[in-house]
CSV table of C-alpha atoms in Angstrom, one decimal:
chain,number,residue,atom,x,y,z
A,1,MET,CA,-18.9,-49.8,-4.1
A,2,TYR,CA,-19.2,-47.1,-1.3
A,3,HIS,CA,-16.5,-48.6,0.7
A,4,LYS,CA,-14.3,-48.1,-2.3
A,5,ILE,CA,-15.2,-44.5,-2.5
A,6,ILE,CA,-14.5,-43.9,1.1
A,7,ARG,CA,-11.2,-45.7,1.0
A,8,GLN,CA,-10.1,-43.7,-2.0
A,9,TYR,CA,-11.2,-40.5,-0.3
A,10,VAL,CA,-9.2,-41.2,2.8
A,11,LYS,CA,-6.2,-42.3,0.8
A,12,GLU,CA,-6.1,-39.2,-1.3
A,13,ARG,CA,-6.4,-36.8,1.8
A,14,LYS,CA,-3.3,-35.4,3.3
A,15,GLY,CA,-4.9,-34.9,6.8
A,16,PRO,CA,-7.5,-36.5,8.9
A,17,VAL,CA,-11.0,-36.9,7.5
A,18,LYS,CA,-13.4,-34.4,8.7
A,19,GLN,CA,-16.8,-35.7,9.8
A,20,PHE,CA,-20.2,-34.1,10.1
A,21,PHE,CA,-23.2,-35.4,11.9
A,22,GLY,CA,-26.6,-33.8,12.0
A,23,ARG,CA,-30.0,-34.9,13.1
A,24,SER,CA,-33.7,-33.9,13.5
A,25,GLN,CA,-35.9,-35.6,16.0
A,26,SER,CA,-38.9,-34.3,13.9
A,27,GLY,CA,-37.6,-35.6,10.5
A,28,ASP,CA,-36.7,-32.3,9.0
A,29,LEU,CA,-33.9,-33.0,6.6
A,30,LYS,CA,-32.8,-29.4,6.2
A,31,GLU,CA,-32.5,-29.1,9.9
A,32,ALA,CA,-30.3,-32.3,10.0
A,33,VAL,CA,-28.0,-31.0,7.2
A,34,ARG,CA,-27.7,-27.4,8.5
A,35,GLY,CA,-24.1,-26.5,8.4
A,36,LEU,CA,-23.0,-29.2,6.0
A,37,SER,CA,-21.0,-27.7,3.0
A,38,SER,CA,-18.9,-29.4,0.4
A,39,PRO,CA,-19.6,-33.0,1.4
A,40,GLN,CA,-17.7,-35.8,-0.3
A,41,PHE,CA,-19.8,-38.7,0.8
A,42,ILE,CA,-23.2,-38.7,2.8
A,43,MET,CA,-24.9,-41.4,4.8
A,44,LEU,CA,-28.6,-41.0,5.5
A,45,PHE,CA,-30.6,-42.7,8.4
A,46,SER,CA,-34.3,-42.1,7.9
A,47,ASN,CA,-37.6,-43.5,9.1
A,48,SER,CA,-39.9,-45.6,6.9
A,49,GLU,CA,-42.6,-42.9,6.6
A,50,GLN,CA,-40.1,-40.3,5.1
A,51,PHE,CA,-37.4,-42.4,3.5
A,52,GLU,CA,-38.2,-41.8,-0.2
A,53,ALA,CA,-38.9,-38.0,0.4
A,54,HIS,CA,-35.5,-37.8,2.3
A,55,VAL,CA,-33.6,-39.4,-0.5
A,56,LYS,CA,-35.2,-37.2,-3.1
A,57,LYS,CA,-34.5,-34.0,-1.0
A,58,LEU,CA,-30.8,-35.1,-0.2
A,59,GLU,CA,-30.2,-35.6,-4.0
A,60,GLU,CA,-31.7,-32.1,-4.7
A,61,LEU,CA,-29.6,-30.5,-2.0
A,62,TYR,CA,-26.3,-32.3,-2.9
A,63,PRO,CA,-26.4,-33.4,-6.5
A,64,LYS,CA,-23.6,-35.7,-7.7
A,65,VAL,CA,-22.4,-36.4,-4.1
A,66,PRO,CA,-22.3,-40.1,-3.5
A,67,SER,CA,-24.7,-41.1,-0.7
A,68,ILE,CA,-26.2,-44.3,0.7
A,69,GLY,CA,-29.3,-44.4,3.0
A,70,CYS,CA,-31.2,-46.8,5.0
A,71,ILE,CA,-34.2,-47.0,7.3
A,72,GLY,CA,-33.1,-47.0,11.0
A,73,MET,CA,-32.2,-45.1,14.0
A,74,SER,CA,-29.2,-42.7,14.3
A,75,TYR,CA,-27.1,-42.3,17.5
A,76,ASP,CA,-25.3,-39.2,18.8
A,77,THR,CA,-25.6,-37.8,22.3
A,78,LYS,CA,-29.3,-38.7,21.7
A,79,VAL,CA,-31.2,-41.5,19.9
A,80,VAL,CA,-33.2,-40.4,16.9
A,81,GLU,CA,-35.8,-43.1,16.3
A,82,LYS,CA,-38.5,-41.5,14.1
A,83,GLY,CA,-36.5,-38.6,12.7
A,84,VAL,CA,-33.6,-38.3,10.4
A,85,GLY,CA,-29.8,-38.4,10.9
A,86,VAL,CA,-27.0,-37.5,8.4
A,87,ALA,CA,-23.3,-38.5,8.7
A,88,ALA,CA,-20.9,-37.1,6.1
A,89,CYS,CA,-17.2,-36.8,5.2
A,90,TYR,CA,-16.2,-33.4,4.0
A,91,ASP,CA,-13.2,-31.2,3.2
């Protein structure tokens, strides 16, 4: 289902897709999403201890925005093993 949402989003855009990536080594979701506005789709990479709380908070912060999440590590210039990472497409 989500691949259809992403595919449709990319098809409807007239320019390149803008991407956001945020992370928090400590697992602070608000820190990880700092600077993210008007997301069209969100991917959450959480740790097992905070996963449920992260999902709930993400839905509060971005209601009605399609999202998918998993327990796992996220990668950027650093590896986040026990924290939280967020990747998103936005306008």
